[in-house]
PDB file of C-alpha atoms in Angstrom:
ATOM      1  CA  UNK U   1     -45.819  75.462   7.805  1.00  0.00           C
ATOM      2  CA  UNK U   2     -46.038  72.083   6.030  1.00  0.00           C
ATOM      3  CA  UNK U   3     -47.911  71.905   2.590  1.00  0.00           C
ATOM      4  CA  UNK U   4     -51.142  70.227   2.302  1.00  0.00           C
ATOM      5  CA  UNK U   5     -50.841  66.380   2.280  1.00  0.00           C
ATOM      6  CA  UNK U   6     -51.851  64.981  -1.011  1.00  0.00           C
ATOM      7  CA  UNK U   7     -53.477  61.580  -1.054  1.00  0.00           C
ATOM      8  CA  UNK U   8     -52.154  58.933  -3.333  1.00  0.00           C
ATOM      9  CA  UNK U   9     -54.416  58.405  -6.410  1.00  0.00           C
ATOM     10  CA  UNK U  10     -56.790  55.493  -6.505  1.00  0.00           C
ATOM     11  CA  UNK U  11     -55.722  52.702  -8.944  1.00  0.00           C
ATOM     12  CA  UNK U  12     -57.996  50.794 -11.359  1.00  0.00           C
ATOM     13  CA  UNK U  13     -59.775  47.813  -9.748  1.00  0.00           C
ATOM     14  CA  UNK U  14     -57.855  45.181 -11.965  1.00  0.00           C
ATOM     15  CA  UNK U  15     -55.342  45.053 -14.790  1.00  0.00           C
ATOM     16  CA  UNK U  16     -55.051  41.950 -17.045  1.00  0.00           C
ATOM     17  CA  UNK U  17     -51.204  41.948 -17.600  1.00  0.00           C
ATOM     18  CA  UNK U  18     -51.428  39.863 -20.687  1.00  0.00           C
ATOM     19  CA  UNK U  19     -53.778  42.644 -22.198  1.00  0.00           C
ATOM     20  CA  UNK U  20     -51.650  45.274 -20.922  1.00  0.00           C
ATOM     21  CA  UNK U  21     -48.470  44.094 -22.623  1.00  0.00           C
ATOM     22  CA  UNK U  22     -47.454  45.465 -25.964  1.00  0.00           C
ATOM     23  CA  UNK U  23     -46.626  48.799 -27.279  1.00  0.00           C
ATOM     24  CA  UNK U  24     -48.061  52.140 -25.804  1.00  0.00           C
ATOM     25  CA  UNK U  25     -47.492  55.544 -27.284  1.00  0.00           C
ATOM     26  CA  UNK U  26     -47.130  58.530 -24.965  1.00  0.00           C
ATOM     27  CA  UNK U  27     -49.884  61.081 -25.700  1.00  0.00           C
ATOM     28  CA  UNK U  28     -48.833  63.663 -22.927  1.00  0.00           C
ATOM     29  CA  UNK U  29     -47.030  63.628 -19.729  1.00  0.00           C
ATOM     30  CA  UNK U  30     -45.789  65.719 -16.849  1.00  0.00           C
ATOM     31  CA  UNK U  31     -42.281  66.993 -17.884  1.00  0.00           C
ATOM     32  CA  UNK U  32     -39.463  65.049 -16.117  1.00  0.00           C
ATOM     33  CA  UNK U  33     -35.683  65.065 -16.423  1.00  0.00           C
ATOM     34  CA  UNK U  34     -35.336  61.639 -17.920  1.00  0.00           C
ATOM     35  CA  UNK U  35     -37.538  62.279 -20.986  1.00  0.00           C
ATOM     36  CA  UNK U  36     -36.086  65.813 -21.601  1.00  0.00           C
ATOM     37  CA  UNK U  37     -36.119  66.493 -25.359  1.00  0.00           C
ATOM     38  CA  UNK U  38     -37.969  63.324 -26.275  1.00  0.00           C
ATOM     39  CA  UNK U  39     -40.372  62.957 -29.218  1.00  0.00           C
ATOM     40  CA  UNK U  40     -42.126  59.992 -30.634  1.00  0.00           C
ATOM     41  CA  UNK U  41     -41.989  58.264 -27.141  1.00  0.00           C
ATOM     42  CA  UNK U  42     -43.294  54.770 -26.759  1.00  0.00           C
ATOM     43  CA  UNK U  43     -42.993  51.949 -24.184  1.00  0.00           C
ATOM     44  CA  UNK U  44     -43.245  48.302 -24.960  1.00  0.00           C
ATOM     45  CA  UNK U  45     -44.037  45.754 -22.133  1.00  0.00           C
ATOM     46  CA  UNK U  46     -43.480  41.970 -22.398  1.00  0.00           C
ATOM     47  CA  UNK U  47     -44.686  39.394 -19.844  1.00  0.00           C
ATOM     48  CA  UNK U  48     -41.708  37.277 -18.447  1.00  0.00           C
ATOM     49  CA  UNK U  49     -42.091  33.565 -17.475  1.00  0.00           C
ATOM     50  CA  UNK U  50     -41.193  34.701 -13.715  1.00  0.00           C
ATOM     51  CA  UNK U  51     -44.242  36.988 -13.827  1.00  0.00           C
ATOM     52  CA  UNK U  52     -42.346  40.085 -13.996  1.00  0.00           C
ATOM     53  CA  UNK U  53     -42.477  42.360 -17.067  1.00  0.00           C
ATOM     54  CA  UNK U  54     -39.727  43.574 -19.326  1.00  0.00           C
ATOM     55  CA  UNK U  55     -39.852  47.218 -20.214  1.00  0.00           C
ATOM     56  CA  UNK U  56     -38.456  49.032 -23.265  1.00  0.00           C
ATOM     57  CA  UNK U  57     -38.789  52.735 -23.284  1.00  0.00           C
ATOM     58  CA  UNK U  58     -37.909  54.592 -26.556  1.00  0.00           C
ATOM     59  CA  UNK U  59     -37.923  57.994 -27.992  1.00  0.00           C
ATOM     60  CA  UNK U  60     -36.211  60.175 -30.450  1.00  0.00           C
ATOM     61  CA  UNK U  61     -33.735  62.731 -29.105  1.00  0.00           C
ATOM     62  CA  UNK U  62     -34.884  66.262 -29.939  1.00  0.00           C
ATOM     63  CA  UNK U  63     -36.569  65.348 -33.233  1.00  0.00           C
ATOM     64  CA  UNK U  64     -37.784  62.591 -35.346  1.00  0.00           C
ATOM     65  CA  UNK U  65     -34.581  62.636 -37.115  1.00  0.00           C
ATOM     66  CA  UNK U  66     -32.632  62.475 -33.869  1.00  0.00           C
ATOM     67  CA  UNK U  67     -31.003  59.452 -32.376  1.00  0.00           C
ATOM     68  CA  UNK U  68     -33.309  56.740 -31.128  1.00  0.00           C
ATOM     69  CA  UNK U  69     -32.676  56.500 -27.333  1.00  0.00           C
ATOM     70  CA  UNK U  70     -33.773  53.426 -25.361  1.00  0.00           C
ATOM     71  CA  UNK U  71     -33.867  52.228 -21.855  1.00  0.00           C
ATOM     72  CA  UNK U  72     -34.453  48.786 -20.782  1.00  0.00           C
ATOM     73  CA  UNK U  73     -35.895  47.885 -17.382  1.00  0.00           C
ATOM     74  CA  UNK U  74     -38.115  45.444 -15.386  1.00  0.00           C
ATOM     75  CA  UNK U  75     -41.287  45.866 -13.556  1.00  0.00           C
ATOM     76  CA  UNK U  76     -42.782  43.822 -10.807  1.00  0.00           C
ATOM     77  CA  UNK U  77     -46.258  43.647  -9.518  1.00  0.00           C
ATOM     78  CA  UNK U  78     -46.517  44.826  -5.902  1.00  0.00           C
ATOM     79  CA  UNK U  79     -50.232  44.421  -5.521  1.00  0.00           C
ATOM     80  CA  UNK U  80     -51.392  41.183  -6.881  1.00  0.00           C
ATOM     81  CA  UNK U  81     -54.960  41.741  -5.906  1.00  0.00           C
ATOM     82  CA  UNK U  82     -55.335  44.428  -8.713  1.00  0.00           C
ATOM     83  CA  UNK U  83     -51.975  44.207 -10.672  1.00  0.00           C
ATOM     84  CA  UNK U  84     -52.409  47.985 -10.917  1.00  0.00           C
ATOM     85  CA  UNK U  85     -49.401  48.928  -8.687  1.00  0.00           C
ATOM     86  CA  UNK U  86     -46.125  47.973 -10.041  1.00  0.00           C
ATOM     87  CA  UNK U  87     -42.436  48.838  -9.331  1.00  0.00           C
ATOM     88  CA  UNK U  88     -40.199  49.519 -12.324  1.00  0.00           C
ATOM     89  CA  UNK U  89     -36.469  49.662 -12.419  1.00  0.00           C
ATOM     90  CA  UNK U  90     -33.959  50.849 -15.078  1.00  0.00           C
ATOM     91  CA  UNK U  91     -31.057  50.964 -12.547  1.00  0.00           C
ATOM     92  CA  UNK U  92     -31.084  47.941 -10.131  1.00  0.00           C
ATOM     93  CA  UNK U  93     -31.678  48.063  -7.211  1.00  0.00           C
ATOM     94  CA  UNK U  94     -33.653  51.350  -7.428  1.00  0.00           C
ATOM     95  CA  UNK U  95     -37.316  51.092  -8.117  1.00  0.00           C
ATOM     96  CA  UNK U  96     -40.038  53.642  -8.867  1.00  0.00           C
ATOM     97  CA  UNK U  97     -43.628  53.405  -8.506  1.00  0.00           C
ATOM     98  CA  UNK U  98     -45.861  52.814 -11.520  1.00  0.00           C
ATOM     99  CA  UNK U  99     -49.546  52.982 -10.742  1.00  0.00           C
ATOM    100  CA  UNK U 100     -52.277  52.363 -13.388  1.00  0.00           C
ATOM    101  CA  UNK U 101     -54.916  54.894 -12.277  1.00  0.00           C
ATOM    102  CA  UNK U 102     -57.083  54.855 -15.393  1.00  0.00           C
ATOM    103  CA  UNK U 103     -57.572  52.188 -18.210  1.00  0.00           C
ATOM    104  CA  UNK U 104     -59.746  52.018 -21.214  1.00  0.00           C
ATOM    105  CA  UNK U 105     -62.214  49.233 -21.105  1.00  0.00           C
ATOM    106  CA  UNK U 106     -60.589  47.668 -24.157  1.00  0.00           C
ATOM    107  CA  UNK U 107     -56.956  48.585 -23.001  1.00  0.00           C
ATOM    108  CA  UNK U 108     -56.852  51.227 -25.719  1.00  0.00           C
ATOM    109  CA  UNK U 109     -55.618  53.928 -23.340  1.00  0.00           C
ATOM    110  CA  UNK U 110     -53.943  53.960 -19.928  1.00  0.00           C
ATOM    111  CA  UNK U 111     -53.036  56.674 -17.312  1.00  0.00           C
ATOM    112  CA  UNK U 112     -50.173  56.070 -15.115  1.00  0.00           C
ATOM    113  CA  UNK U 113     -48.895  58.047 -12.074  1.00  0.00           C
ATOM    114  CA  UNK U 114     -47.185  57.392  -8.566  1.00  0.00           C
ATOM    115  CA  UNK U 115     -48.389  57.863  -5.051  1.00  0.00           C
ATOM    116  CA  UNK U 116     -46.963  61.349  -4.826  1.00  0.00           C
ATOM    117  CA  UNK U 117     -48.497  62.534  -8.135  1.00  0.00           C
ATOM    118  CA  UNK U 118     -45.178  63.694  -9.238  1.00  0.00           C
ATOM    119  CA  UNK U 119     -45.388  61.918 -12.492  1.00  0.00           C
ATOM    120  CA  UNK U 120     -48.181  61.593 -14.888  1.00  0.00           C
ATOM    121  CA  UNK U 121     -48.412  59.844 -18.311  1.00  0.00           C
ATOM    122  CA  UNK U 122     -51.385  59.439 -20.607  1.00  0.00           C
ATOM    123  CA  UNK U 123     -50.808  56.570 -23.098  1.00  0.00           C
ATOM    124  CA  UNK U 124     -52.545  55.073 -26.029  1.00  0.00           C
ATOM    125  CA  UNK U 125     -52.279  52.008 -28.313  1.00  0.00           C
ATOM    126  CA  UNK U 126     -52.192  54.406 -31.281  1.00  0.00           C
ATOM    127  CA  UNK U 127     -49.883  57.305 -31.772  1.00  0.00           C
ATOM    128  CA  UNK U 128     -52.942  59.652 -31.652  1.00  0.00           C
ATOM    129  CA  UNK U 129     -55.809  59.538 -29.269  1.00  0.00           C
ATOM    130  CA  UNK U 130     -59.343  60.808 -30.203  1.00  0.00           C
ATOM    131  CA  UNK U 131     -59.506  64.482 -28.983  1.00  0.00           C
ATOM    132  CA  UNK U 132     -62.992  63.749 -27.385  1.00  0.00           C
ATOM    133  CA  UNK U 133     -61.596  60.789 -25.301  1.00  0.00           C
ATOM    134  CA  UNK U 134     -58.495  62.889 -24.389  1.00  0.00           C
ATOM    135  CA  UNK U 135     -60.747  65.657 -23.035  1.00  0.00           C
ATOM    136  CA  UNK U 136     -62.814  63.049 -21.048  1.00  0.00           C
ATOM    137  CA  UNK U 137     -59.540  61.696 -19.558  1.00  0.00           C
ATOM    138  CA  UNK U 138     -58.204  65.182 -18.542  1.00  0.00           C
ATOM    139  CA  UNK U 139     -61.696  65.874 -16.889  1.00  0.00           C
ATOM    140  CA  UNK U 140     -61.361  62.597 -14.836  1.00  0.00           C
ATOM    141  CA  UNK U 141     -57.875  63.542 -13.916  1.00  0.00           C
ATOM    142  CA  UNK U 142     -58.924  66.956 -12.743  1.00  0.00           C
ATOM    143  CA  UNK U 143     -61.585  65.454 -10.690  1.00  0.00           C
ATOM    144  CA  UNK U 144     -59.000  63.160  -9.028  1.00  0.00           C
ATOM    145  CA  UNK U 145     -56.962  66.286  -8.142  1.00  0.00           C
ATOM    146  CA  UNK U 146     -54.258  66.377 -10.896  1.00  0.00           C
ATOM    147  CA  UNK U 147     -53.155  69.573 -12.271  1.00  0.00           C
ATOM    148  CA  UNK U 148     -53.880  69.008 -15.937  1.00  0.00           C
ATOM    149  CA  UNK U 149     -52.169  72.421 -16.882  1.00  0.00           C
ATOM    150  CA  UNK U 150     -48.810  70.676 -16.252  1.00  0.00           C
ATOM    151  CA  UNK U 151     -49.381  68.114 -18.927  1.00  0.00           C
ATOM    152  CA  UNK U 152     -47.403  68.504 -22.136  1.00  0.00           C
ATOM    153  CA  UNK U 153     -48.417  66.865 -25.404  1.00  0.00           C
ATOM    154  CA  UNK U 154     -45.838  64.495 -26.734  1.00  0.00           C
ATOM    155  CA  UNK U 155     -45.069  64.864 -30.474  1.00  0.00           C
ATOM    156  CA  UNK U 156     -45.856  61.624 -32.385  1.00  0.00           C
ATOM    157  CA  UNK U 157     -45.752  61.147 -36.225  1.00  0.00           C
TER     158      UNK U 157
END
């Protein structure tokens, strides 16, 4: 018997890419193989002249005294009516979905997932997110059908 079909999450109504660029710190995420052992994880986005976005993901390997690992990639908007659905590639020609499903009014936090809900990241402009705001985000995620118990806090210092 096939499992229950999970609907893709809704994305935010609009993302101003100029406001979205800059550095984001990972507050928590679903564990995934490409970030295993990472602490101090951050992503920096820069708008390119061709409309795409340069992506720089960085984290420390194992501990804050560990080696700084980085991965460079490119993101392209696939839904220009919202700018909330992007495709990101670190290994061309392979792209993964990057959907912005929640965004602070002042671009102070963002929540990113994909259509299958396999990935989930809570990002903030600062290394630490106000606990009350974090709990509000978790409540919204739970209402959207995400398993918030799978989220793991990302060490930041």
